[in-house]
mmCIF file of C-alpha atoms and ligand atoms in Angstrom:
data_model
loop_
_atom_site.group_PDB
_atom_site.id
_atom_site.type_symbol
_atom_site.label_atom_id
_atom_site.label_comp_id
_atom_site.label_asym_id
_atom_site.label_seq_id
_atom_site.Cartn_x
_atom_site.Cartn_y
_atom_site.Cartn_z
ATOM 1 C CA MET B 91 107.408 53.495 -236.762
ATOM 2 C CA GLY B 92 104.426 53.095 -234.112
ATOM 3 C CA LEU B 93 104.341 53.732 -230.956
ATOM 4 C CA LEU B 94 103.043 50.902 -230.521
ATOM 5 C CA ARG B 95 105.384 48.321 -231.910
ATOM 6 C CA ILE B 96 108.024 50.441 -230.057
ATOM 7 C CA VAL B 97 106.320 48.980 -227.092
ATOM 8 C CA VAL B 98 105.420 45.880 -227.898
ATOM 9 C CA ALA B 99 109.646 46.065 -229.244
ATOM 10 C CA VAL B 100 110.585 47.036 -225.675
ATOM 11 C CA MET B 101 108.521 44.205 -223.873
ATOM 12 C CA ALA B 102 109.857 41.197 -225.824
ATOM 13 C CA LEU B 103 113.552 42.826 -224.942
ATOM 14 C CA THR B 104 113.348 43.666 -221.956
ATOM 15 C CA ARG B 105 111.554 40.041 -221.045
ATOM 16 C CA ALA B 106 114.445 38.711 -222.509
ATOM 17 C CA THR B 107 116.554 39.992 -219.796
ATOM 18 C CA LEU B 108 113.934 38.626 -216.892
ATOM 19 C CA SER B 109 113.936 34.783 -218.383
ATOM 20 C CA ALA B 110 117.003 33.883 -220.289
ATOM 21 C CA PRO B 111 120.578 34.155 -219.164
ATOM 22 C CA ALA B 112 123.694 34.029 -221.877
ATOM 23 C CA LYS B 113 123.793 30.569 -223.503
ATOM 24 C CA PRO B 114 126.831 28.900 -223.137
ATOM 25 C CA SER B 115 129.827 29.572 -225.638
ATOM 26 C CA VAL B 116 129.608 27.704 -228.732
ATOM 27 C CA LYS B 117 131.347 26.683 -232.251
ATOM 28 C CA TYR B 118 129.581 28.241 -234.513
ATOM 29 C CA CYS B 119 130.196 27.974 -238.366
ATOM 30 C CA ASP B 120 128.667 29.760 -241.082
ATOM 31 C CA SER B 121 127.191 27.226 -244.145
ATOM 32 C CA GLU B 122 127.611 28.996 -247.237
ATOM 33 C CA SER B 123 130.965 31.420 -246.009
ATOM 34 C CA ASN B 124 132.364 28.210 -243.755
ATOM 35 C CA VAL B 125 133.952 31.038 -241.774
ATOM 36 C CA CYS B 126 133.714 29.701 -238.283
ATOM 37 C CA TYR B 127 133.576 32.044 -234.842
ATOM 38 C CA ALA B 128 133.226 31.627 -230.902
ATOM 39 C CA SER B 129 129.821 32.672 -230.708
ATOM 40 C CA SER B 130 127.350 33.342 -227.450
ATOM 41 C CA THR B 131 123.416 33.938 -227.746
ATOM 42 C CA VAL B 132 121.537 36.469 -225.314
ATOM 43 C CA GLY B 133 117.797 36.883 -224.440
ATOM 44 C CA ILE B 134 115.499 35.564 -226.329
ATOM 45 C CA GLY B 135 115.903 37.795 -229.250
ATOM 46 C CA PRO B 136 117.923 36.093 -229.404
ATOM 47 C CA ILE B 137 121.215 38.177 -229.896
ATOM 48 C CA SER B 138 123.951 36.321 -231.081
ATOM 49 C CA TYR B 139 127.712 37.666 -230.266
ATOM 50 C CA ARG B 140 130.541 35.644 -232.967
ATOM 51 C CA LEU B 141 134.096 36.238 -233.134
ATOM 52 C CA ALA B 142 137.110 35.233 -234.828
ATOM 53 C CA ILE B 143 140.619 35.802 -234.322
ATOM 54 C CA PRO B 144 143.957 34.497 -235.805
ATOM 55 C CA ASN B 145 145.535 32.272 -233.823
ATOM 56 C CA VAL B 146 148.153 34.627 -231.401
ATOM 57 C CA THR B 147 149.481 34.495 -228.375
ATOM 58 C CA ALA B 148 149.003 37.866 -227.364
ATOM 59 C CA SER B 149 147.134 41.607 -228.364
ATOM 60 C CA PRO B 150 147.309 43.129 -230.657
ATOM 61 C CA PHE B 151 144.793 40.974 -233.011
ATOM 62 C CA ASP B 152 142.569 41.985 -235.393
ATOM 63 C CA ILE B 153 138.789 40.387 -235.483
ATOM 64 C CA LEU B 154 136.168 39.334 -237.389
ATOM 65 C CA LEU B 155 133.256 40.410 -235.610
ATOM 66 C CA GLN B 156 129.829 39.039 -236.429
ATOM 67 C CA ILE B 157 125.913 40.207 -234.797
ATOM 68 C CA VAL B 158 123.036 38.141 -235.659
ATOM 69 C CA ALA B 159 120.027 40.487 -234.617
ATOM 70 C CA PRO B 160 116.073 39.919 -235.198
ATOM 71 C CA LYS B 161 115.193 43.369 -236.492
ATOM 72 C CA THR B 162 113.012 44.300 -233.019
ATOM 73 C CA ALA B 163 116.505 45.059 -232.023
ATOM 74 C CA GLN B 164 116.661 48.656 -233.975
ATOM 75 C CA TRP B 165 120.366 48.456 -232.369
ATOM 76 C CA ALA B 166 123.320 45.894 -230.554
ATOM 77 C CA GLY B 167 125.742 46.806 -229.366
ATOM 78 C CA VAL B 168 129.203 44.321 -227.735
ATOM 79 C CA ALA B 169 131.730 46.069 -225.516
ATOM 80 C CA PHE B 170 134.888 44.362 -225.508
ATOM 81 C CA GLY B 171 136.023 44.831 -222.319
ATOM 82 C CA GLY B 172 132.436 43.802 -220.313
ATOM 83 C CA HIS B 173 131.243 47.023 -219.115
ATOM 84 C CA MET B 174 129.987 50.392 -220.885
ATOM 85 C CA ILE B 175 132.505 52.556 -219.791
ATOM 86 C CA ASN B 176 136.011 52.833 -221.116
ATOM 87 C CA ASN B 177 136.648 49.815 -223.467
ATOM 88 C CA THR B 178 136.051 49.604 -226.974
ATOM 89 C CA ILE B 179 132.422 49.746 -228.524
ATOM 90 C CA ALA B 180 130.748 48.322 -231.753
ATOM 91 C CA MET B 181 127.504 49.343 -232.691
ATOM 92 C CA ALA B 182 125.500 47.767 -235.109
ATOM 93 C CA TRP B 183 122.495 47.957 -236.934
ATOM 94 C CA ALA B 184 119.649 47.283 -240.276
ATOM 95 C CA ASN B 185 120.005 49.786 -243.035
ATOM 96 C CA GLY B 186 117.918 48.442 -245.866
ATOM 97 C CA ASN B 187 119.162 45.315 -246.676
ATOM 98 C CA THR B 188 122.725 45.630 -245.700
ATOM 99 C CA SER B 189 124.181 47.037 -242.503
ATOM 100 C CA VAL B 190 126.102 49.252 -240.964
ATOM 101 C CA ILE B 191 128.561 49.128 -237.666
ATOM 102 C CA SER B 192 130.491 52.263 -235.671
ATOM 103 C CA SER B 193 133.241 52.824 -233.550
ATOM 104 C CA ARG B 194 132.462 53.517 -230.247
ATOM 105 C CA TRP B 195 133.319 55.066 -227.157
ATOM 106 C CA ALA B 196 131.593 56.442 -223.855
ATOM 107 C CA SER B 197 133.312 57.535 -220.785
ATOM 108 C CA VAL B 198 129.757 58.056 -218.691
ATOM 109 C CA HIS B 199 126.639 55.945 -219.268
ATOM 110 C CA GLU B 200 125.768 58.680 -221.787
ATOM 111 C CA ILE B 201 125.500 58.117 -226.144
ATOM 112 C CA PRO B 202 128.850 56.650 -227.614
ATOM 113 C CA GLU B 203 131.160 58.454 -228.399
ATOM 114 C CA PRO B 204 132.494 57.868 -231.885
ATOM 115 C CA TYR B 205 135.792 56.880 -231.476
ATOM 116 C CA GLU B 206 138.655 56.610 -234.302
ATOM 117 C CA ALA B 207 141.254 54.503 -232.470
ATOM 118 C CA ALA B 208 139.502 51.220 -233.944
ATOM 119 C CA GLU B 209 138.175 50.626 -237.495
ATOM 120 C CA TYR B 210 135.745 48.148 -238.771
ATOM 121 C CA THR B 211 135.452 46.762 -242.341
ATOM 122 C CA VAL B 212 131.434 45.548 -243.398
ATOM 123 C CA LEU B 213 132.415 42.689 -245.522
ATOM 124 C CA LYS B 214 130.630 40.472 -247.276
ATOM 125 C CA GLY B 215 127.420 38.468 -245.020
ATOM 126 C CA SER B 216 125.597 41.889 -243.496
ATOM 127 C CA VAL B 217 122.602 41.161 -244.871
ATOM 128 C CA THR B 218 118.879 42.265 -243.341
ATOM 129 C CA ASN B 219 115.936 39.852 -244.623
ATOM 130 C CA GLU B 220 112.289 40.244 -243.231
ATOM 131 C CA THR B 221 113.160 39.075 -239.721
ATOM 132 C CA HIS B 222 116.587 39.692 -238.857
ATOM 133 C CA TRP B 223 119.913 41.629 -239.661
ATOM 134 C CA THR B 224 123.478 40.574 -239.750
ATOM 135 C CA VAL B 225 126.766 42.277 -239.705
ATOM 136 C CA THR B 226 130.187 40.482 -240.593
ATOM 137 C CA ALA B 227 133.380 43.280 -239.949
ATOM 138 C CA LEU B 228 137.184 42.906 -239.493
ATOM 139 C CA CYS B 229 137.769 45.443 -236.103
ATOM 140 C CA LYS B 230 141.268 46.350 -236.537
ATOM 141 C CA GLY B 231 142.122 48.855 -232.932
ATOM 142 C CA CYS B 232 139.511 46.493 -230.910
ATOM 143 C CA SER B 233 141.961 43.789 -229.049
ATOM 144 C CA SER B 234 143.382 47.063 -226.549
ATOM 145 C CA TRP B 235 142.562 50.569 -225.711
ATOM 146 C CA VAL B 236 143.733 53.225 -223.689
ATOM 147 C CA HIS B 237 141.560 54.775 -220.826
ATOM 148 C CA ASP B 238 141.835 56.717 -217.225
ATOM 149 C CA GLY B 239 145.252 59.122 -219.204
ATOM 150 C CA GLY B 240 147.303 56.185 -219.602
ATOM 151 C CA SER B 241 146.721 51.840 -218.762
ATOM 152 C CA ARG B 242 145.826 49.984 -221.289
ATOM 153 C CA THR B 243 143.856 46.534 -221.264
ATOM 154 C CA VAL B 244 144.224 44.360 -223.716
ATOM 155 C CA MET B 245 142.352 41.441 -224.330
ATOM 156 C CA ASP B 246 143.602 37.683 -223.661
ATOM 157 C CA PRO B 247 143.696 35.386 -226.570
ATOM 158 C CA ASN B 248 144.365 32.502 -224.707
ATOM 159 C CA SER B 249 141.555 32.778 -222.205
ATOM 160 C CA PRO B 250 138.401 30.547 -222.678
ATOM 161 C CA SER B 251 136.628 32.517 -220.676
ATOM 162 C CA ILE B 252 136.572 36.390 -221.660
ATOM 163 C CA ASN B 253 133.325 38.790 -220.214
ATOM 164 C CA LEU B 254 132.063 40.899 -222.774
ATOM 165 C CA ALA B 255 128.678 43.233 -222.701
ATOM 166 C CA TRP B 256 125.931 44.100 -225.278
ATOM 167 C CA ALA B 257 123.202 45.540 -225.029
ATOM 168 C CA ALA B 258 120.287 46.727 -227.575
ATOM 169 C CA SER B 259 117.742 48.781 -228.322
ATOM 170 C CA PRO B 260 114.052 49.023 -229.788
ATOM 171 C CA TYR B 261 114.391 52.616 -230.608
ATOM 172 C CA PRO B 262 115.165 52.846 -234.312
ATOM 173 C CA VAL B 263 118.518 55.491 -235.122
ATOM 174 C CA GLY B 264 118.290 58.739 -236.179
ATOM 175 C CA ASP B 265 120.139 58.258 -239.593
ATOM 176 C CA PRO B 266 120.948 54.049 -240.452
ATOM 177 C CA ALA B 267 122.930 55.159 -243.126
ATOM 178 C CA ASP B 268 125.130 57.704 -240.941
ATOM 179 C CA ASN B 269 127.473 55.807 -238.839
ATOM 180 C CA TYR B 270 128.019 59.152 -236.780
ATOM 181 C CA THR B 271 123.892 58.967 -236.142
ATOM 182 C CA MET B 272 122.514 59.550 -232.893
ATOM 183 C CA LEU B 273 120.479 56.681 -230.932
ATOM 184 C CA SER B 274 118.718 56.330 -228.176
ATOM 185 C CA ILE B 275 119.363 54.162 -224.811
ATOM 186 C CA HIS B 276 119.367 49.994 -224.131
ATOM 187 C CA SER B 277 115.789 48.543 -223.427
ATOM 188 C CA GLU B 278 117.885 45.925 -222.222
ATOM 189 C CA HIS B 279 121.957 44.901 -221.192
ATOM 190 C CA GLY B 280 123.892 42.270 -220.185
ATOM 191 C CA THR B 281 127.307 40.337 -220.164
ATOM 192 C CA PHE B 282 128.406 37.536 -221.533
ATOM 193 C CA SER B 283 131.127 35.071 -221.569
ATOM 194 C CA LEU B 284 133.126 34.132 -224.694
ATOM 195 C CA ASP B 285 135.396 31.412 -225.517
ATOM 196 C CA LEU B 286 137.812 33.621 -227.522
ATOM 197 C CA ALA B 287 140.778 30.332 -227.005
ATOM 198 C CA SER B 288 138.116 29.005 -229.544
ATOM 199 C CA ALA B 289 137.995 31.794 -231.875
ATOM 200 C CA LYS B 290 141.335 31.083 -232.922
ATOM 201 C CA THR B 291 141.369 30.160 -236.281
ATOM 202 C CA ASP B 292 145.134 29.181 -238.998
ATOM 203 C CA ASN B 293 142.574 30.034 -241.772
ATOM 204 C CA PHE B 294 142.173 33.804 -240.267
ATOM 205 C CA ASP B 295 143.436 35.822 -243.368
ATOM 206 C CA SER B 296 141.628 33.660 -246.325
ATOM 207 C CA TYR B 297 137.900 33.821 -243.787
ATOM 208 C CA VAL B 298 138.676 37.863 -244.721
ATOM 209 C CA LYS B 299 139.895 36.964 -248.169
ATOM 210 C CA THR B 300 137.035 34.917 -248.814
ATOM 211 C CA LEU B 301 134.349 37.812 -246.604
ATOM 212 C CA SER B 302 136.436 40.116 -248.980
ATOM 213 C CA GLU B 303 135.771 39.192 -252.517
HETATM 214 C C1 HEM M 670 122.859 55.834 -226.644
HETATM 215 C C2 HEM M 670 122.813 55.081 -226.026
HETATM 216 C C3 HEM M 670 123.151 54.769 -224.487
HETATM 217 C C4 HEM M 670 122.965 55.436 -223.626
HETATM 218 C C5 HEM M 670 121.914 56.467 -223.734
HETATM 219 C C6 HEM M 670 123.215 54.297 -222.105
HETATM 220 C C7 HEM M 670 122.517 55.065 -221.068
HETATM 221 C C8 HEM M 670 123.156 54.195 -219.745
HETATM 222 C C9 HEM M 670 122.622 53.867 -218.288
HETATM 223 C C10 HEM M 670 122.506 55.281 -218.374
HETATM 224 C C11 HEM M 670 122.787 52.579 -217.644
HETATM 225 C C12 HEM M 670 122.943 53.231 -216.587
HETATM 226 C C13 HEM M 670 121.875 52.271 -215.765
HETATM 227 C C14 HEM M 670 121.315 50.668 -216.016
HETATM 228 O O1 HEM M 670 122.325 50.252 -215.703
HETATM 229 O O2 HEM M 670 120.537 50.719 -217.233
HETATM 230 C C15 HEM M 670 123.844 52.776 -218.780
HETATM 231 C C16 HEM M 670 124.122 50.919 -218.310
HETATM 232 C C17 HEM M 670 124.891 49.921 -219.180
HETATM 233 N N1 HEM M 670 124.845 49.985 -220.560
HETATM 234 FE FE1 HEM M 670 124.616 51.999 -221.513
HETATM 235 N N2 HEM M 670 124.053 53.006 -222.604
HETATM 236 C C18 HEM M 670 123.775 53.656 -224.291
HETATM 237 C C19 HEM M 670 124.213 52.660 -224.945
HETATM 238 C C20 HEM M 670 124.802 51.336 -224.648
HETATM 239 C C21 HEM M 670 126.249 50.733 -225.546
HETATM 240 C C22 HEM M 670 125.978 50.914 -227.442
HETATM 241 C C23 HEM M 670 126.271 49.366 -224.717
HETATM 242 C C24 HEM M 670 127.138 48.246 -225.475
HETATM 243 C C25 HEM M 670 127.339 46.705 -224.517
HETATM 244 C C26 HEM M 670 125.767 49.948 -223.184
HETATM 245 C C27 HEM M 670 126.068 48.807 -222.241
HETATM 246 C C28 HEM M 670 125.537 49.263 -220.726
HETATM 247 C C29 HEM M 670 126.247 47.994 -220.374
HETATM 248 C C30 HEM M 670 126.770 46.609 -219.844
HETATM 249 C C31 HEM M 670 125.399 48.940 -219.032
HETATM 250 C C32 HEM M 670 125.544 47.928 -217.382
HETATM 251 C C33 HEM M 670 126.945 48.983 -216.814
HETATM 252 C C34 HEM M 670 127.842 49.257 -216.870
HETATM 253 O O3 HEM M 670 128.544 48.335 -217.625
HETATM 254 O O4 HEM M 670 128.500 49.994 -216.804
HETATM 255 N N3 HEM M 670 125.278 51.075 -223.075
HETATM 256 N N4 HEM M 670 124.290 52.385 -220.055
HETATM 257 C C1 NAG M 671 119.289 45.792 -252.041
HETATM 258 O O1 NAG M 671 118.817 47.101 -252.073
HETATM 259 C C2 NAG M 671 119.556 47.587 -253.265
HETATM 260 C C3 NAG M 671 119.003 49.335 -252.985
HETATM 261 O O2 NAG M 671 117.562 49.028 -252.695
HETATM 262 C C4 NAG M 671 119.164 46.633 -254.621
HETATM 263 O O3 NAG M 671 120.299 47.624 -255.342
HETATM 264 C C5 NAG M 671 119.459 45.315 -254.565
HETATM 265 O O4 NAG M 671 119.904 44.219 -255.163
HETATM 266 C C6 NAG M 671 119.091 45.214 -253.213
HETATM 267 N N1 NAG M 671 120.047 43.184 -253.088
HETATM 268 C C7 NAG M 671 119.822 41.950 -252.500
HETATM 269 C C8 NAG M 671 119.851 41.340 -252.156
HETATM 270 O O5 NAG M 671 117.963 42.517 -252.290
HETATM 271 C C1 NAG M 672 132.916 55.614 -240.157
HETATM 272 O O1 NAG M 672 132.610 55.050 -241.669
HETATM 273 C C2 NAG M 672 134.256 55.854 -241.955
HETATM 274 C C3 NAG M 672 134.578 55.256 -243.267
HETATM 275 O O2 NAG M 672 134.282 53.884 -243.446
HETATM 276 C C4 NAG M 672 135.162 55.230 -241.643
HETATM 277 O O3 NAG M 672 136.298 56.184 -241.702
HETATM 278 C C5 NAG M 672 135.087 55.911 -239.646
HETATM 279 O O4 NAG M 672 135.836 55.590 -239.054
HETATM 280 C C6 NAG M 672 133.541 55.041 -239.594
HETATM 281 N N1 NAG M 672 133.290 56.224 -237.817
HETATM 282 C C7 NAG M 672 132.679 55.068 -237.364
HETATM 283 C C8 NAG M 672 132.281 56.384 -235.601
HETATM 284 O O5 NAG M 672 132.964 53.847 -236.604
HETATM 285 C C1 NAG M 673 116.935 36.037 -242.077
HETATM 286 O O1 NAG M 673 118.346 35.808 -241.475
HETATM 287 C C2 NAG M 673 118.349 34.943 -240.121
HETATM 288 C C3 NAG M 673 119.525 35.308 -239.602
HETATM 289 O O2 NAG M 673 120.511 34.895 -240.442
HETATM 290 C C4 NAG M 673 118.221 33.404 -240.608
HETATM 291 O O3 NAG M 673 118.198 32.594 -239.470
HETATM 292 C C5 NAG M 673 116.861 33.493 -240.866
HETATM 293 O O4 NAG M 673 116.749 31.978 -241.737
HETATM 294 C C6 NAG M 673 116.826 34.527 -242.605
HETATM 295 N N1 NAG M 673 115.771 33.940 -243.196
HETATM 296 C C7 NAG M 673 115.110 34.121 -244.556
HETATM 297 C C8 NAG M 673 113.887 34.088 -244.730
HETATM 298 O O5 NAG M 673 116.246 33.907 -245.100
HETATM 299 C C1 NAG M 674 136.700 56.924 -217.614
HETATM 300 O O1 NAG M 674 137.553 57.638 -217.920
HETATM 301 C C2 NAG M 674 137.807 58.794 -217.637
HETATM 302 C C3 NAG M 674 138.328 59.779 -218.147
HETATM 303 O O2 NAG M 674 139.530 59.223 -218.218
HETATM 304 C C4 NAG M 674 137.664 58.973 -216.121
HETATM 305 O O3 NAG M 674 137.488 59.987 -215.739
HETATM 306 C C5 NAG M 674 136.199 57.644 -215.222
HETATM 307 O O4 NAG M 674 136.223 58.012 -213.643
HETATM 308 C C6 NAG M 674 136.621 56.582 -216.213
HETATM 309 N N1 NAG M 674 135.247 56.075 -215.293
HETATM 310 C C7 NAG M 674 135.371 54.440 -214.881
HETATM 311 C C8 NAG M 674 133.794 54.366 -214.716
HETATM 312 O O5 NAG M 674 136.284 54.174 -215.177
HETATM 313 C C1 NAG M 675 148.093 27.205 -233.507
HETATM 314 O O1 NAG M 675 148.922 27.160 -233.722
HETATM 315 C C2 NAG M 675 150.061 26.502 -232.812
HETATM 316 C C3 NAG M 675 151.510 26.331 -232.690
HETATM 317 O O2 NAG M 675 151.558 26.683 -233.733
HETATM 318 C C4 NAG M 675 148.780 24.982 -233.142
HETATM 319 O O3 NAG M 675 149.705 23.788 -232.465
HETATM 320 C C5 NAG M 675 147.828 24.897 -232.511
HETATM 321 O O4 NAG M 675 147.045 23.971 -233.150
HETATM 322 C C6 NAG M 675 147.146 26.123 -233.694
HETATM 323 N N1 NAG M 675 145.612 26.404 -233.488
HETATM 324 C C7 NAG M 675 145.074 26.413 -234.108
HETATM 325 C C8 NAG M 675 143.347 26.858 -233.625
HETATM 326 O O5 NAG M 675 145.161 26.811 -235.554
#
């Protein structure tokens, strides 16, 4: 990618933070798979972050995560605790006509490290076309995490408004095929709320099955 394209992409992503606050959480159902998520859209990019969870009353639980981003976002991430530091982070990007997701953790404001306590399985509907990339993944180990030498934070599946953080970058990742790759800092970041209670579904297992076939 040439410098001019990066500059233009930085501008496109930066303007998003200034002019477009996160839209409220909505219910979104994919027309091909019929999988339904709670979905929030941020920035003028814009980028959508979507979650579906089983019909549980407490953590731990598995999470279906979908991110849809324009290709100007060379990576996009979501932090499940609502800030960059000391919580489960999922980062994703396009790779050819598919996409890759990487489990990360940051204990300082530097490149997040690989995080082994969460594991993602990339599912159907992880495609890249002319304009956008989409990742659809199952996460095991995202709904709670241990930090600061022992305290455990849990996500509340009954909450109509959990706070999540997001970030995106116009800078290409080192090796898009490698989920351990180097990557560069975001040009924008922010927080948004998501109605996790409405992300609950009795169909979770069948969603996972549909997306795995
Ligand atoms: C190479 C990767 C990354 C680097 C070098 C990096 C670096 C930084 C730095 C230096 C800050 C503080 C300055 C500022 O406010 O702009 C910051 C803040 C922030 N970053 Fe990152 N970051 C990276 C990846 C991520 C990822 C993957 C997320 C995922 C959501 C994220 C989310 C945030 C958020 C929400 C803030 C605001 C303050 C906070 O929540 O701690 N960052 N980052
Ligand atoms: C995606 O790319 C691979 C490798 O280049 C190719 O074999 C496959 O047919 C492509 N799939 C689609 C849906 O374009
Ligand atoms: C990378 O992918 C492998 C294979 O799916 C997985 O075992 C590993 O935990 C992943 N690592 C990261 C950092 O996401
Ligand atoms: C590319 O993918 C995005 C996100 O799913 C979709 O909105 C758009 O219509 C797709 N474009 C084409 C040409 O299929
Ligand atoms: C993050 O966790 C590390 C290691 O437990 C701790 O030293 C640091 O103070 C924590 N940072 C924040 C901002 O909570
Ligand atoms: C979750 O289970 C409860 C108790 O069985 C039921 O009342 C509720 O309708 C279910 N919610 C969803 C979204 O399926």
